[in-house]
Coordinates of N, CA and C in Angstrom, one line a residue:
X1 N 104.5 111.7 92.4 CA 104.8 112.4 93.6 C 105.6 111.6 94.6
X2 N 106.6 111.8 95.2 CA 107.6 111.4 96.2 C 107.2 112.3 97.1
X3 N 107.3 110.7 97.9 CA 107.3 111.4 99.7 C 107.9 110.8 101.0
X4 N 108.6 111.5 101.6 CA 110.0 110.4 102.5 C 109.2 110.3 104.0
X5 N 109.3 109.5 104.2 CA 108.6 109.5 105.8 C 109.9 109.1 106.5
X6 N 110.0 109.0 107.9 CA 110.8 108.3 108.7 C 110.1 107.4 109.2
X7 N 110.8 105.8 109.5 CA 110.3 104.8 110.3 C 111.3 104.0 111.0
X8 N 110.4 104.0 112.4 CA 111.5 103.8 113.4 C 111.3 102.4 113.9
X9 N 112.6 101.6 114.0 CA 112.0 100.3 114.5 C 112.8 99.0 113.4
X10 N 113.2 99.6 112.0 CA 113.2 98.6 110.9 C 114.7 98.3 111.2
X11 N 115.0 96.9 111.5 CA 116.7 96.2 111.5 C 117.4 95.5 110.4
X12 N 116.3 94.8 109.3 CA 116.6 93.7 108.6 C 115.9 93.7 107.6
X13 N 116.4 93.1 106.5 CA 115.6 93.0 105.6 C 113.9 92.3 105.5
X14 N 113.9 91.6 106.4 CA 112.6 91.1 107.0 C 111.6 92.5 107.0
X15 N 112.6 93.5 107.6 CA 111.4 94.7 108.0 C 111.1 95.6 107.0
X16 N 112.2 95.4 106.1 CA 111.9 96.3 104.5 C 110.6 95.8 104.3
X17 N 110.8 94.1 103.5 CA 109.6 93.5 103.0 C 108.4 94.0 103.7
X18 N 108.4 93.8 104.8 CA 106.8 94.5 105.7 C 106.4 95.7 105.3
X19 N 107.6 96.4 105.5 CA 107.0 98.1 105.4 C 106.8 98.0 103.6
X20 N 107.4 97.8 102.9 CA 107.3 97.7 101.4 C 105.6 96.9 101.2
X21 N 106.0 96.0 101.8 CA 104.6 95.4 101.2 C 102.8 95.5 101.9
X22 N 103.4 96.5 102.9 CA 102.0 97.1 103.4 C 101.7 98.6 102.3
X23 N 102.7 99.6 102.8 CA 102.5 100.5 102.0 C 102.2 100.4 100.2
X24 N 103.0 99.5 99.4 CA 102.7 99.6 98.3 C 101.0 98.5 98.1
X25 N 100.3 98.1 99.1 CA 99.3 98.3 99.1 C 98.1 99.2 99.0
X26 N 98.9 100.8 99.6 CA 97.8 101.7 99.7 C 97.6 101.7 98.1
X27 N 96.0 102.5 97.8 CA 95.9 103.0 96.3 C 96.6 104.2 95.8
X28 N 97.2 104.2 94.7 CA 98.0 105.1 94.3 C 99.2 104.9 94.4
X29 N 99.9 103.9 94.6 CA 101.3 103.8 95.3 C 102.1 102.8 94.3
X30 N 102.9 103.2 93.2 CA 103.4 103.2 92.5 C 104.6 102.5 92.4
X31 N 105.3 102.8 93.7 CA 107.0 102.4 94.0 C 107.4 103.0 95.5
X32 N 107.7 101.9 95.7 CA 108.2 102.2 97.9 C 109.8 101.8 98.0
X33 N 110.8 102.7 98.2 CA 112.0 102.8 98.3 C 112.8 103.0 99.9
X34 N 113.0 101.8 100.6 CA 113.7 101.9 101.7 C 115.4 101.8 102.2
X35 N 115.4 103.0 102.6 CA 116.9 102.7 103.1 C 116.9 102.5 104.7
X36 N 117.2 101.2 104.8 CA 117.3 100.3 106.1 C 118.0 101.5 106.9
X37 N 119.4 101.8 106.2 CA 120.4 102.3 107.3 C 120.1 103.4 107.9
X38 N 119.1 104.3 107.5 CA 118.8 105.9 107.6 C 117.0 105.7 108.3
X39 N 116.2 104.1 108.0 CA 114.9 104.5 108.5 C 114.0 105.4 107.6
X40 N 114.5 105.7 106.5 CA 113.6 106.7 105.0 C 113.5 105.6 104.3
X41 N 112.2 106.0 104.3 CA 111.0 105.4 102.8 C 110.3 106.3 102.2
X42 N 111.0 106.5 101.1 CA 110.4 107.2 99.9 C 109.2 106.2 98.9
X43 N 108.2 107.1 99.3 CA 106.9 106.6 97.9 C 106.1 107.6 97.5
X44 N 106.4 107.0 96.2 CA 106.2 107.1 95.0 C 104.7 106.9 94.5
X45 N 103.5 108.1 95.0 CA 102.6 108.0 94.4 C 102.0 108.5 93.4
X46 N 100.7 108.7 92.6 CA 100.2 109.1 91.4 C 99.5 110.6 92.4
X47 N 99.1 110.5 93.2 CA 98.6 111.6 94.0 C 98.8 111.4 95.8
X48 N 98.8 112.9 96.3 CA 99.2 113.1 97.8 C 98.1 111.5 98.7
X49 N 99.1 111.1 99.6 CA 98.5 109.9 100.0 C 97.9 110.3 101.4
X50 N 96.6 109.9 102.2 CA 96.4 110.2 103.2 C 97.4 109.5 104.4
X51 N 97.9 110.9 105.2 CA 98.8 110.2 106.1 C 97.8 109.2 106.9
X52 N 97.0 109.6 107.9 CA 96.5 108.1 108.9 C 96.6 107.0 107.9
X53 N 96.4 106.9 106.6 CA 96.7 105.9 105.6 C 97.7 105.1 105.7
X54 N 99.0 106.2 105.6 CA 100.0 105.5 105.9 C 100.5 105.4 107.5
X55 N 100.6 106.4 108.0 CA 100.6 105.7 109.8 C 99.7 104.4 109.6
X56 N 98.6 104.0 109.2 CA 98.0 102.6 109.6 C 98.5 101.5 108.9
X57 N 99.5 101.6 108.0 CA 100.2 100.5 106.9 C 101.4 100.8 107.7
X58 N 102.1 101.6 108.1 CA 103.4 100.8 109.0 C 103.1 100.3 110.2
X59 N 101.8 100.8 110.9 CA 101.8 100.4 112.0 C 101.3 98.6 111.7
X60 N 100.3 98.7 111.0 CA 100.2 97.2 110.3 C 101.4 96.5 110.0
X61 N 102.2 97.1 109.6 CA 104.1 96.2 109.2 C 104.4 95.8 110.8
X62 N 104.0 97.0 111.5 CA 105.1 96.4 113.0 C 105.7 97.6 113.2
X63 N 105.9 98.4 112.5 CA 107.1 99.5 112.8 C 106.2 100.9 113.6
X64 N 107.1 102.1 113.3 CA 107.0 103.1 113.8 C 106.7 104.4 113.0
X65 N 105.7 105.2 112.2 CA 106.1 106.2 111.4 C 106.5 107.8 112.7
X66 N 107.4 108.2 112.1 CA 108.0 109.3 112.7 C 107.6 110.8 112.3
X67 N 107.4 110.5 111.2 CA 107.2 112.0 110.4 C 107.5 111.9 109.1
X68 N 107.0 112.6 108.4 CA 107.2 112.9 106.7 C 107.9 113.6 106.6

């Protein structure tokens, strides 16, 4: 299951790594695909992920989630 969120805040590749390596933390989470230039990260879970879940792994990275 793919799911695109927006996140606001990410400049550099520093900020991929963060947001990549918090979310592919949650359980179920398979593969985390960011495109820096646009602020979308697509992941890739086995089943629907709880959002506060992920609102609390970007906010943990530093960033901003905007909406799925």
């Amino acid at each position: 299951m793919d799911t695109t969120y927006q996140v606001r805040g990410m400049t550099c590749g520093h900020c991929v790594t963060a947001v990549s390596t918090e979310l592919n933390a949650l359980p179920g989470v398979t593969d985390v695909q960011v495109d820096l230039a646009t602020g979308r990260v697509t992941v890739t879970s086995r089943e629907p992920l709880d959002a506060d879940a992920v609102r609390a792994a970007v906010d943990e990275a530093g960033y901003d989630l905007a909406g799925a």
